[in-house]
Coordinates of C-alpha atoms in Angstrom, one line a residue:
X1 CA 0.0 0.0 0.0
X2 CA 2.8 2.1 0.9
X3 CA 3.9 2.0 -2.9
X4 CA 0.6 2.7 -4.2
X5 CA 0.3 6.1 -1.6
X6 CA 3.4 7.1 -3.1
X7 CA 2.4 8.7 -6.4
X8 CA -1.1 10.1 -4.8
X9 CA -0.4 14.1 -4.2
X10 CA 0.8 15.9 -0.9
X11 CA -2.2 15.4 1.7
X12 CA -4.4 12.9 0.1
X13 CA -5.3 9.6 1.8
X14 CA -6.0 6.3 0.4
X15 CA -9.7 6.1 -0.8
X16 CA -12.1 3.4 -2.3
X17 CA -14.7 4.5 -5.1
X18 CA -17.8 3.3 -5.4
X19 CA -20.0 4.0 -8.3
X20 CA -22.7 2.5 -10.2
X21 CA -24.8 3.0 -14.1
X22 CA -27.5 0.9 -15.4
X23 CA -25.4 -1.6 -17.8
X24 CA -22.0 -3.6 -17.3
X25 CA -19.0 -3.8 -19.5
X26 CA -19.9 -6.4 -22.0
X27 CA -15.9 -7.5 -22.2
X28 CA -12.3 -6.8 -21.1
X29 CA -10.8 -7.5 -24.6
X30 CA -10.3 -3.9 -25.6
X31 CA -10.3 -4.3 -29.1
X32 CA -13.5 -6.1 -28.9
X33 CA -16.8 -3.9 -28.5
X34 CA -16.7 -0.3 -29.4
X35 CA -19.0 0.9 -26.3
X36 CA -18.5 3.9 -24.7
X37 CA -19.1 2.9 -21.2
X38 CA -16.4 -0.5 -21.7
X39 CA -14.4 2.2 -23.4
X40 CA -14.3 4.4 -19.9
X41 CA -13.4 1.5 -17.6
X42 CA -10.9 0.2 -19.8
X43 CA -9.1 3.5 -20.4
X44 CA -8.2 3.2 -16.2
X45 CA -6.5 -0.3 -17.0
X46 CA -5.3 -0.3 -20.6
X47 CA -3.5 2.9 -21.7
X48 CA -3.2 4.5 -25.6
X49 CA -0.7 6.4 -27.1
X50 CA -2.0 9.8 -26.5
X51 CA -5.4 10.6 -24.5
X52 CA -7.4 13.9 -24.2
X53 CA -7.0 16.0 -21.5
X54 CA -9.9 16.3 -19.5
X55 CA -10.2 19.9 -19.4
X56 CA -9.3 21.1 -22.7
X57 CA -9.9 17.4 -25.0
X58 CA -6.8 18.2 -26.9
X59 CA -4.8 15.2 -27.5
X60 CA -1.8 14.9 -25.0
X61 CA 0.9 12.5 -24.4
X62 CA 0.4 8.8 -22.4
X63 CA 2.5 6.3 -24.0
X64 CA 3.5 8.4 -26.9
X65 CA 6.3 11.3 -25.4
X66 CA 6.2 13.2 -28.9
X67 CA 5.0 12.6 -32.4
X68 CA 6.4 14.1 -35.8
X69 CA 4.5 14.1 -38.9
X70 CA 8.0 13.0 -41.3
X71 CA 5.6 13.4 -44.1
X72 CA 1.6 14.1 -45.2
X73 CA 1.3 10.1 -44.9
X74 CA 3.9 9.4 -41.8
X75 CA 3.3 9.5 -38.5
X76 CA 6.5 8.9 -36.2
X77 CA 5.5 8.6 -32.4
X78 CA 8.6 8.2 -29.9
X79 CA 7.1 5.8 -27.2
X80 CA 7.8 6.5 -22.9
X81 CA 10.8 4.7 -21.5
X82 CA 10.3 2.6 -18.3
X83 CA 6.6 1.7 -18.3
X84 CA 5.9 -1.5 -17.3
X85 CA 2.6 -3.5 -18.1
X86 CA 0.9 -5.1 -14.6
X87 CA 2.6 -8.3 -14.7
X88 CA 5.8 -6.3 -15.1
X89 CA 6.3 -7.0 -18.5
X90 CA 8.2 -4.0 -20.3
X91 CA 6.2 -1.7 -22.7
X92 CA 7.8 -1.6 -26.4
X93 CA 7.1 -0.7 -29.6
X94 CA 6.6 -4.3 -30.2
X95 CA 3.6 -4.2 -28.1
X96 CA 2.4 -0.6 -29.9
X97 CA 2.7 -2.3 -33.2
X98 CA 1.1 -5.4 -32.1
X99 CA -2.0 -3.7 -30.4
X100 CA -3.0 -1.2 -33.8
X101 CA -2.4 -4.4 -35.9
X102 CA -4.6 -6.0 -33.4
X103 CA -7.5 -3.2 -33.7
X104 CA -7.4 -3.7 -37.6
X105 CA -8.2 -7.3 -37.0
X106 CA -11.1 -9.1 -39.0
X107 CA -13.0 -9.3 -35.5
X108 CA -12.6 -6.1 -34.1
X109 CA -15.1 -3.6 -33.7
X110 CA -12.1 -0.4 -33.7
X111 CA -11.2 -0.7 -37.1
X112 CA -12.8 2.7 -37.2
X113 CA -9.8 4.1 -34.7
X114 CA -7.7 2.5 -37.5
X115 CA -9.2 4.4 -40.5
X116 CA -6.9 5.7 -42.9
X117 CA -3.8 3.6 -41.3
X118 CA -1.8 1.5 -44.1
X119 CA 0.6 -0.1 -41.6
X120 CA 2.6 0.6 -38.5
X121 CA 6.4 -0.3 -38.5
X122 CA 8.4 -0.6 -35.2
X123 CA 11.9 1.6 -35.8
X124 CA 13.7 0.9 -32.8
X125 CA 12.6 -0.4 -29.2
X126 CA 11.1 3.3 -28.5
X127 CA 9.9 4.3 -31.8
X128 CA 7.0 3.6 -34.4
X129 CA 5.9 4.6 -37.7
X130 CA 2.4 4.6 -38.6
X131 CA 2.2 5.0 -42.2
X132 CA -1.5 6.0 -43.8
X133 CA -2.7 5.7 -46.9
X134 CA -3.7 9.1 -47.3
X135 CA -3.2 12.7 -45.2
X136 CA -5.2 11.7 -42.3
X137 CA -5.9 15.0 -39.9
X138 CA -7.9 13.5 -37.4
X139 CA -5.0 10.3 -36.9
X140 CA -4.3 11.6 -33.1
X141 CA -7.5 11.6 -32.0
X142 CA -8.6 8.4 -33.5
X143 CA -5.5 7.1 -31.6
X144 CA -6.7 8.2 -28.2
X145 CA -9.3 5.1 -28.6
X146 CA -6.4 2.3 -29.5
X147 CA -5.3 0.8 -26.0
X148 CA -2.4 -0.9 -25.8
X149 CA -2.0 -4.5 -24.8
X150 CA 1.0 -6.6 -24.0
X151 CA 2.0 -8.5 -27.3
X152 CA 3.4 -11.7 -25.2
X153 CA 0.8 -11.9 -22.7
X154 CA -1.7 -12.2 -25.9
X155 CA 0.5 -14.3 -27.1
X156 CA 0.6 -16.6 -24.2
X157 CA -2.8 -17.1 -23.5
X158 CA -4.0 -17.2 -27.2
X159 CA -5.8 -13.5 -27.0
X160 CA -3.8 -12.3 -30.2
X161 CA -7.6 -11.7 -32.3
X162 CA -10.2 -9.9 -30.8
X163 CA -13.1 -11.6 -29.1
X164 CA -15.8 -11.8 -31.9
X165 CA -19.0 -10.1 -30.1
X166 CA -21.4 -11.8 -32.6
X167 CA -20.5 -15.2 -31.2
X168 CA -20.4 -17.1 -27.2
X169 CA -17.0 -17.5 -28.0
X170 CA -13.9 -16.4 -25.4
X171 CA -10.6 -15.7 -25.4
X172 CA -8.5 -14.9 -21.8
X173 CA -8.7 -11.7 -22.5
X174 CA -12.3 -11.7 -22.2
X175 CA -12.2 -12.0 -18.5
X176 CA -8.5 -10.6 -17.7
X177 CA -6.4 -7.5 -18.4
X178 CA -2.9 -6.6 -18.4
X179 CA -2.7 -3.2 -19.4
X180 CA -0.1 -0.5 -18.3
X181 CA -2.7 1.7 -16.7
X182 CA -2.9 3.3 -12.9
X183 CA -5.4 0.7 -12.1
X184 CA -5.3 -3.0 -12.5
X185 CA -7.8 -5.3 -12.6
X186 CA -8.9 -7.2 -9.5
X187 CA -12.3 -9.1 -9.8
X188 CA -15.2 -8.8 -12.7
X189 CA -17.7 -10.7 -12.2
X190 CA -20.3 -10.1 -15.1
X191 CA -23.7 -8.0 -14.4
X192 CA -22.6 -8.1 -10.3
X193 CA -19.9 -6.5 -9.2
X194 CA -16.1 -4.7 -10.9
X195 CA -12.9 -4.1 -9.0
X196 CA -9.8 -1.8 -9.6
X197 CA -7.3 -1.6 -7.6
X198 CA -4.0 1.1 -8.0
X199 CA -1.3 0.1 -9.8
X200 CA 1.6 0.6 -7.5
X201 CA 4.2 0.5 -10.4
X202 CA 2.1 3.1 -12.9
X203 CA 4.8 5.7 -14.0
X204 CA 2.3 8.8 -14.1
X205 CA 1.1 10.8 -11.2
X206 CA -2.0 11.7 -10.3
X207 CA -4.1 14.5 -8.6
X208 CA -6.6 11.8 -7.3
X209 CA -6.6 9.7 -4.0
X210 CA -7.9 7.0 -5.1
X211 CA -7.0 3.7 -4.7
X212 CA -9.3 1.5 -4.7
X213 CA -12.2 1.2 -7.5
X214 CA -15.8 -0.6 -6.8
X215 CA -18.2 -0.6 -9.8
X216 CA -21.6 -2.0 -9.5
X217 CA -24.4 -2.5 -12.6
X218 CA -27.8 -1.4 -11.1
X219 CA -30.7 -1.8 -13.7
X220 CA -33.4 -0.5 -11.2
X221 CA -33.2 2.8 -11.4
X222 CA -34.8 3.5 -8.0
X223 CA -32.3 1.2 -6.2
X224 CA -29.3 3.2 -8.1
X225 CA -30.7 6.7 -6.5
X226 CA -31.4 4.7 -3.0
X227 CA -27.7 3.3 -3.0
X228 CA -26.2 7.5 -3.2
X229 CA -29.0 8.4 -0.2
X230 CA -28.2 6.0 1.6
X231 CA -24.3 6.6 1.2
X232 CA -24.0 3.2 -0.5
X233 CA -21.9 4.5 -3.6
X234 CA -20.3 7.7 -4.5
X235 CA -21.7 8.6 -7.6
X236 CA -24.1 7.4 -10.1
X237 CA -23.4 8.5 -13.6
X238 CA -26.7 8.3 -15.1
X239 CA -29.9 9.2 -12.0
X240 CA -32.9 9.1 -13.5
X241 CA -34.2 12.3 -14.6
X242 CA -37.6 12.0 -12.5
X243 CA -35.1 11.8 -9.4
X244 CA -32.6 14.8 -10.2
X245 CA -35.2 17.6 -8.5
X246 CA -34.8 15.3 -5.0
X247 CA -31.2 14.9 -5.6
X248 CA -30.3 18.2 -6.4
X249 CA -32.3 19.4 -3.0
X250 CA -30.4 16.7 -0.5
X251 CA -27.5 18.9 1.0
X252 CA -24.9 15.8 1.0
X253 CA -24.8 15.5 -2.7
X254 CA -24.4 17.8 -5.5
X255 CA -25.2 17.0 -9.7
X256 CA -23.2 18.0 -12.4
X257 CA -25.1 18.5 -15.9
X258 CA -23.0 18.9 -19.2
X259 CA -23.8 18.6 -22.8
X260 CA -22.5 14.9 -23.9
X261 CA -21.5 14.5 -27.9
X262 CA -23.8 11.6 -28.2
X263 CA -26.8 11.9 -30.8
X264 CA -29.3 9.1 -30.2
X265 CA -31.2 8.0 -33.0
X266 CA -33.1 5.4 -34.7
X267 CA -31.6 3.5 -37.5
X268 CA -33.6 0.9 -39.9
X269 CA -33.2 -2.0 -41.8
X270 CA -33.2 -0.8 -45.9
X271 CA -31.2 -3.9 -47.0
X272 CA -33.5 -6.7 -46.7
X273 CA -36.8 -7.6 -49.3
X274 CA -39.1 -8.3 -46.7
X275 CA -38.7 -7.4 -42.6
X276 CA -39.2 -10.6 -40.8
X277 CA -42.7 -10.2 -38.8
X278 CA -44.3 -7.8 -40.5
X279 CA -47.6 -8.1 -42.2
X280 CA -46.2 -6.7 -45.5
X281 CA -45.1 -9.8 -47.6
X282 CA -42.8 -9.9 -50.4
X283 CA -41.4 -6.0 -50.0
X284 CA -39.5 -3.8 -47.0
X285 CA -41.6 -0.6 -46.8
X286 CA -38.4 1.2 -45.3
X287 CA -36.8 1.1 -47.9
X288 CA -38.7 3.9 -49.3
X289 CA -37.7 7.2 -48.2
X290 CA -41.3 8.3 -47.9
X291 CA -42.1 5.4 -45.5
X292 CA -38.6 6.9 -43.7
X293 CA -39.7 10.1 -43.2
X294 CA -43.6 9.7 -42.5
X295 CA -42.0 8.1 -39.0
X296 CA -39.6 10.8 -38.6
X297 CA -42.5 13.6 -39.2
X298 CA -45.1 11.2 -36.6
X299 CA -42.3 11.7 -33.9
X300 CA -43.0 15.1 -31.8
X301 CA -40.0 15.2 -30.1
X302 CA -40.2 18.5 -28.0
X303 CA -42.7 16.4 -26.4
X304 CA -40.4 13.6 -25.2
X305 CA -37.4 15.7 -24.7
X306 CA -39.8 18.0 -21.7
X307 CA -41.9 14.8 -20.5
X308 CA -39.6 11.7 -20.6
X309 CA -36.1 12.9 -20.6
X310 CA -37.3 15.9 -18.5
X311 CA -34.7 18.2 -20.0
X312 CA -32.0 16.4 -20.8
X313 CA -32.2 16.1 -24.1
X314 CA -31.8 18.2 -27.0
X315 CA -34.0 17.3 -30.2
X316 CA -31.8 17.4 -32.9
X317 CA -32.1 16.7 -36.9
X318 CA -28.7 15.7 -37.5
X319 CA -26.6 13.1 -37.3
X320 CA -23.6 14.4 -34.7
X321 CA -23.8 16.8 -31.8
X322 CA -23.1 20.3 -32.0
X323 CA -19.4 19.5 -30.6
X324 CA -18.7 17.8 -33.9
X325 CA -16.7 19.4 -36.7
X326 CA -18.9 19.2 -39.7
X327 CA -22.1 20.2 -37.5
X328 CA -24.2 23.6 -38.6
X329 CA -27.5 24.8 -37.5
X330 CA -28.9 23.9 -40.7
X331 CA -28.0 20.1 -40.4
X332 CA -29.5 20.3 -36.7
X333 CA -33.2 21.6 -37.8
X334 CA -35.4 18.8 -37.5
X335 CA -38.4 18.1 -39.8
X336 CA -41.5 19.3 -38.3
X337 CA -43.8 16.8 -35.8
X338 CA -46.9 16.3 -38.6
X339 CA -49.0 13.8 -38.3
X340 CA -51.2 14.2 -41.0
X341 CA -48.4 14.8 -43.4
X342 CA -46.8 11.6 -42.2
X343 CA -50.6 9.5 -42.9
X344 CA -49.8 11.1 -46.6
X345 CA -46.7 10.0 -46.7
X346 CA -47.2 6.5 -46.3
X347 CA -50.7 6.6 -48.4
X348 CA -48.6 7.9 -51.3
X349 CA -46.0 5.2 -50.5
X350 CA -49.0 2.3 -50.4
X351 CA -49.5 1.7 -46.8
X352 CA -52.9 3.9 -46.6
X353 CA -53.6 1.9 -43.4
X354 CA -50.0 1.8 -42.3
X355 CA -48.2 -1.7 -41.2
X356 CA -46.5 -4.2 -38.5
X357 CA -43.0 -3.6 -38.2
X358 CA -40.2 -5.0 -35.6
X359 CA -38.8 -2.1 -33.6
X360 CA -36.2 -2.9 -31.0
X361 CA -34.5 -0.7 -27.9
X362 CA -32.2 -1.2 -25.1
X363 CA -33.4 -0.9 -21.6
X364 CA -30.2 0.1 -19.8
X365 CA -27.9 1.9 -22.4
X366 CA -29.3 5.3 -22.7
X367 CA -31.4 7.8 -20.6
X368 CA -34.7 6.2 -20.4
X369 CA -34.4 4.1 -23.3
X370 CA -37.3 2.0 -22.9
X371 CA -39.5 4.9 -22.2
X372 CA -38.1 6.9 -25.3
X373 CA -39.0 3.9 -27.1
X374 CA -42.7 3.4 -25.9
X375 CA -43.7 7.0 -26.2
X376 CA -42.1 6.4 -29.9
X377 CA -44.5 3.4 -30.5
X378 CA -47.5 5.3 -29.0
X379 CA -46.9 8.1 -31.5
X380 CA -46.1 5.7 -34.5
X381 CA -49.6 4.1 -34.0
X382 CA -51.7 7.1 -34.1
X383 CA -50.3 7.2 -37.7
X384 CA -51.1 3.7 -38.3
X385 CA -47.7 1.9 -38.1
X386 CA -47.7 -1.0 -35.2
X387 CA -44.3 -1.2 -34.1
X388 CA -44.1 -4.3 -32.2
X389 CA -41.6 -3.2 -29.4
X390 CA -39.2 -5.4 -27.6
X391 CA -36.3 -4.3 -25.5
X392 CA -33.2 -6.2 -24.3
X393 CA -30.1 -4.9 -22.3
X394 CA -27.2 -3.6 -23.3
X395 CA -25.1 -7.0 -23.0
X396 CA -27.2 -8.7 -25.6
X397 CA -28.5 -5.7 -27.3
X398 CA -25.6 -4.9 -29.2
X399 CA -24.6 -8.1 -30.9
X400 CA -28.4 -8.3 -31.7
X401 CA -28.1 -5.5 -34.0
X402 CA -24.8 -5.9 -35.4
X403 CA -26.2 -9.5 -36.5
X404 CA -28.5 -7.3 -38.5
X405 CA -31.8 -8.8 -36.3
X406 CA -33.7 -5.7 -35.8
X407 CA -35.6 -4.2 -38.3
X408 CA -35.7 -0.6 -36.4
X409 CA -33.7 -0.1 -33.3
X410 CA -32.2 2.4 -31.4
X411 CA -28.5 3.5 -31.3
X412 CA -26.6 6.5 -29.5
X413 CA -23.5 7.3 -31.3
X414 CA -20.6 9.4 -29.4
X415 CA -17.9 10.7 -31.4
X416 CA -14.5 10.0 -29.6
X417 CA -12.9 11.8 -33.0
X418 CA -15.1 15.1 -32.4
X419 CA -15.1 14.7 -36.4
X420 CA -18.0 13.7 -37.8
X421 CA -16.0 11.8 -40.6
X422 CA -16.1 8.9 -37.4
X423 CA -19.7 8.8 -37.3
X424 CA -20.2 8.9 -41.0
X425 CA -18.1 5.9 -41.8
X426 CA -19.8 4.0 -39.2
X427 CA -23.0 4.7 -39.8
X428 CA -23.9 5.3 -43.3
X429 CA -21.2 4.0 -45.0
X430 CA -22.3 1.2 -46.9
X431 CA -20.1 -1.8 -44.9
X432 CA -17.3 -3.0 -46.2
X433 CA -14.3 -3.1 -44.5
X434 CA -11.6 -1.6 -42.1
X435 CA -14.3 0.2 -40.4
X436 CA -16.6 1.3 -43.4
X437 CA -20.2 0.9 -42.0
X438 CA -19.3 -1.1 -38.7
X439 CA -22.6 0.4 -37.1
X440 CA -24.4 0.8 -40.7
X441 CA -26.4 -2.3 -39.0
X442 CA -29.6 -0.7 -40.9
X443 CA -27.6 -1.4 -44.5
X444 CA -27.7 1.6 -46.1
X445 CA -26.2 2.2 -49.0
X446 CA -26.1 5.5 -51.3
X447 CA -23.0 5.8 -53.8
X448 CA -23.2 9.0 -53.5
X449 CA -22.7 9.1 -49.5
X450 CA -19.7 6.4 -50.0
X451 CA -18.0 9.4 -52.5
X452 CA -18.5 11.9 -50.0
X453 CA -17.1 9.8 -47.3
X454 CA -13.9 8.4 -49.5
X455 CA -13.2 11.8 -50.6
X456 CA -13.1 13.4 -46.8
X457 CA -10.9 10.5 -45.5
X458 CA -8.2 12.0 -47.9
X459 CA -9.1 15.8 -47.8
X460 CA -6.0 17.5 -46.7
X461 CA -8.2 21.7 -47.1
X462 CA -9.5 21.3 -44.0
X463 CA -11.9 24.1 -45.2
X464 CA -13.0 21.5 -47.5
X465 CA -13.0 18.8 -45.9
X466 CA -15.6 20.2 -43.3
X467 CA -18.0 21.3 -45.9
X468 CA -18.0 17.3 -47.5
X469 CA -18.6 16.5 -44.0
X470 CA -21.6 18.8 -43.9
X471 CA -23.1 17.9 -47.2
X472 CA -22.8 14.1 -46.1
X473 CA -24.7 15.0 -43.3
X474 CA -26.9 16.6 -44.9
X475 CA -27.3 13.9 -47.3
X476 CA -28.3 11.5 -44.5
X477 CA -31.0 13.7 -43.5
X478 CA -32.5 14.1 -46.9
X479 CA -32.2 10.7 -47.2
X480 CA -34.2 10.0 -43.9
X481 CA -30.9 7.3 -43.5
X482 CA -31.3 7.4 -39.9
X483 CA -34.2 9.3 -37.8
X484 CA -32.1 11.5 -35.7
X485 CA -33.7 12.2 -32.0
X486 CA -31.5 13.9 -29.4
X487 CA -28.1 15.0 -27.9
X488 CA -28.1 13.7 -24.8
X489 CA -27.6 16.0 -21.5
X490 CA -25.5 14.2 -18.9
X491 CA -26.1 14.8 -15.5
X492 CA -23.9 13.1 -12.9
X493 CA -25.1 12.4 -8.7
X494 CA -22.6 12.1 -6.6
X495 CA -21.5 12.8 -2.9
X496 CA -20.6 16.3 -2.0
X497 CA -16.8 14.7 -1.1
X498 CA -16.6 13.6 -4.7
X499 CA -14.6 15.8 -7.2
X500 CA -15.0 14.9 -10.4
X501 CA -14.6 16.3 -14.2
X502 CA -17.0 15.8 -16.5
X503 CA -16.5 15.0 -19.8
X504 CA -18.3 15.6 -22.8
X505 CA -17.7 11.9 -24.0
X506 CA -19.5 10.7 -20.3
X507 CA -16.3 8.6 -18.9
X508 CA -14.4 9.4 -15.4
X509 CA -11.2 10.5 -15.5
X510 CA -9.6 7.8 -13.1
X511 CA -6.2 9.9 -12.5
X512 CA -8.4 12.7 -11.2
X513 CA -11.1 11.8 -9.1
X514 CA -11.0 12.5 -5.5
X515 CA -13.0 11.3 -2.6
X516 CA -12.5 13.8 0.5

């Protein structure tokens, strides 16, 4: 312990952290599932080669020291001296190789942290070149995503491909971790109960006192708020908004609201002939923009943003918050809530009476999901269209969709990059691979989308290259591609002893909290 104290700052004293959210990490492979809230927790254990700074999200130096671009297509990175992974295993640009190659793999879900990259060459024990296949401007930020993992220890225990989240199947690194991180892994027991525990060996400082890490999944979301009255945990990162008037009120704890770069939308399924159970046989009525935007038009939602997210939430038309380089006001303008026009637009389509259609949500992922999701139904039906709603957690949710098993579902969609080149590859460009269309679980597919996204992964004007980015996003709005809904507003409960900074992508910063 006395090792551990020794890189906390002047004063502080050794202090356990208890916290809770609705969902659990769905894996500790870090190369595995690109979720935000996995992303978080890992980033405490597994380190990248440069990570934003919390209070100014620039891209500053972890295991990277320095970076020079040698040319338009070459990145070299000099890599820190003297780190050591958690089962003292020195760091080298043999493992920094290793762990990029590894995110490019066939079964990883960060090949869109990869975009752009050709290959990575080791130069010497401390060095790497990452070579891309065109200028790529936003190659620093996409590496703050790629954690590093011990290239022997994958080795070893036959982890050297991801775990492939559309199957059971598991490697070690599943259920262990070996990162180079201030905090190490000490027990995960799935959907129960997550322990971190300092790394006494981690060559950074910190301005945080904390040593000890105690995550706890909570679906309820009364028992979440109950567990911070009662003193139970420290801080819950997503109270329910029907709470946050009782929480703001109780003298012991405080709340922290900030605007979160996550747009949460629904996507749907424009690739398949005929949607399994619905009542309309031998066509797929969303394939037809009309059908697309006579849901969009049937959604009001001011009306859900004041009554079911109680505030937090900002409707929004476009694809990416307002964070997001390629964002502008006309992008964020949402078709108007018309009900009539939306009956119109599916008569003129050739569903006068409407039609049966799968529609499918996670119950623990977002801020009332489920509830988002039924009001959505309730609206859709006075327009005719019977969504037949089901709702699954996060855990299973996610490799649902990306077998492409829903036939409309919801998705949130942060934007790590702050570029909205990230979300348009994933999203609506038609899959294909390194990346292209990883989330595109809704198959669409518009040449002319693919040409505006090809053409900004090479754009070197950045003038440019943020107007492709807007006309793409524009594109998917005329295009109904996706039926944008909200930013989300993140407020955090905590203790009035907790100091914390938020962050517009939602995660802790582990090397700054501080429990008084």
């Amino acid at each position: 312990m006395l090792a551990a104290l020794s890189t906390l700052s002047v004063g502080a004293q050794a202090k356990t952290f208890k916290w809770t959210s609705s969902s659990d990490i769905p894996t500790w492979d870090i190369h595995s599932q690109n979720n935000a809230l996995s992303n978080g927790i890992h980033a405490a254990v597994y380190e990248s080669l440069v990570y934003y700074n919390s209070k100014t999200f620039k891209p500053e130096p972890v295991l990277a020291t320095s970076w020079k671009q040698v040319s338009p297509t070459q990145l070299r990175l000099t890599l820190r001296t003297g780190v050591k992974f958690h089962d003292g295993a020195p760091f080298t640009a043999d493992d920094a190789v290793f762990s990029i190659e590894r995110a490019m793999a066939k079964t990883s879900n960060f090949g869109i942290y990869a975009q752009g990259i050709d290959r990575v060459v080791k130069v010497d024990n401390n060095t790497i070149d990452i070579f891309t296949k065109d200028p790529n401007p936003v190659l620093l930020n996409q590496l703050t995503e790629l954690r590093i993992m011990n290239k022997a220890w994958a080795e070893k225990n036959r982890s050297t491909a991801p775990k492939d989240i559309k199957t059971q199947d598991e490697n070690f690194a599943h259920r262990n971790a070996n990162g180079t991180g201030p905090f190490m892994l000490k027990e995960w027991q799935p959907d129960q109960k997550l322990v971190l525990t300092r790394n006494p060996a981690w060559w950074g400082k910190t301005e945080g006192n904390v040593t000890e890490v105690v995550y706890t999944p909570v679906k309820s979301t009364a028992t979440r708020t109950a567990a911070l009255l009662s003193g139970e945990v420290d801080l819950v990162l997503d109270p329910s908004p029907q709470d946050l008037p009782r929480l703001r009120q109780d003298r012991n704890l405080k709340v922290i609201d900030g605007v979160e770069n996550r747009t949460i939308f629904l996507g749907m399924d424009q690739f398949r002939d005929e949607l399994p159970g619905s009542n309309v046989k031998g066509k797929n009525p969303l394939k037809d923009q009309r059908v697309r935007q006579a849901l969009y038009q049937a959604i009001d939602m001011n009306t859900i943003a004041r009554v079911t997210l109680r505030g937090l939430g900002q409707p929004t038309g476009a694809l990416v918050a307002p964070q997001v380089n390629g964002w502008t006001e006309a992008v964020h303008k949402r078709l108007p809530f018309d009900p009539a026009a939306s009956q119109k637009l599916l008569a003129a389509a050739g569903y006068p009476n409407g039609f049966e259609v799968d529609f499918a949500c996670p119950n623990n992922r977002y801020i009332n999901d489920e509830a988002i999701c039924q009001a959505v139904t309730a609206m859709w039906a006075k327009v005719g269209v019977k969504a037949k709603l089901r709702t699954l957690p996060l855990v299973t949710y996610f490799p649902m969709i990306q077998r492409y098993e829903a036939s409309i579902y919801m998705l949130g969609w942060g934007v790590p990059t702050f570029d909205a080149l990230y979300s348009l590859q994933s999203l609506v460009r038609s899959v294909g691979a390194g990346g292209d269309g990883n989330y595109n679980v809704g198959r669409y597919s518009n040449p002319q989308m693919d040409a505006l996204v090809e053409r900004t992964k090479k754009e070197t004007d950045l003038k440019l290259r943020t107007e492709l980015l807007t006309k793409a996003l524009a594109l998917q709005n005329s295009d109904v591609a996706h039926i944008p809904l909200h930013n989300q507003i993140i407020p955090w409960a905590m203790k009035k002893n907790v100091e914390v900074v938020h962050r517009a992508d939602n995660r802790l910063d582990w090397r700054l909290i501080q429990v008084k």
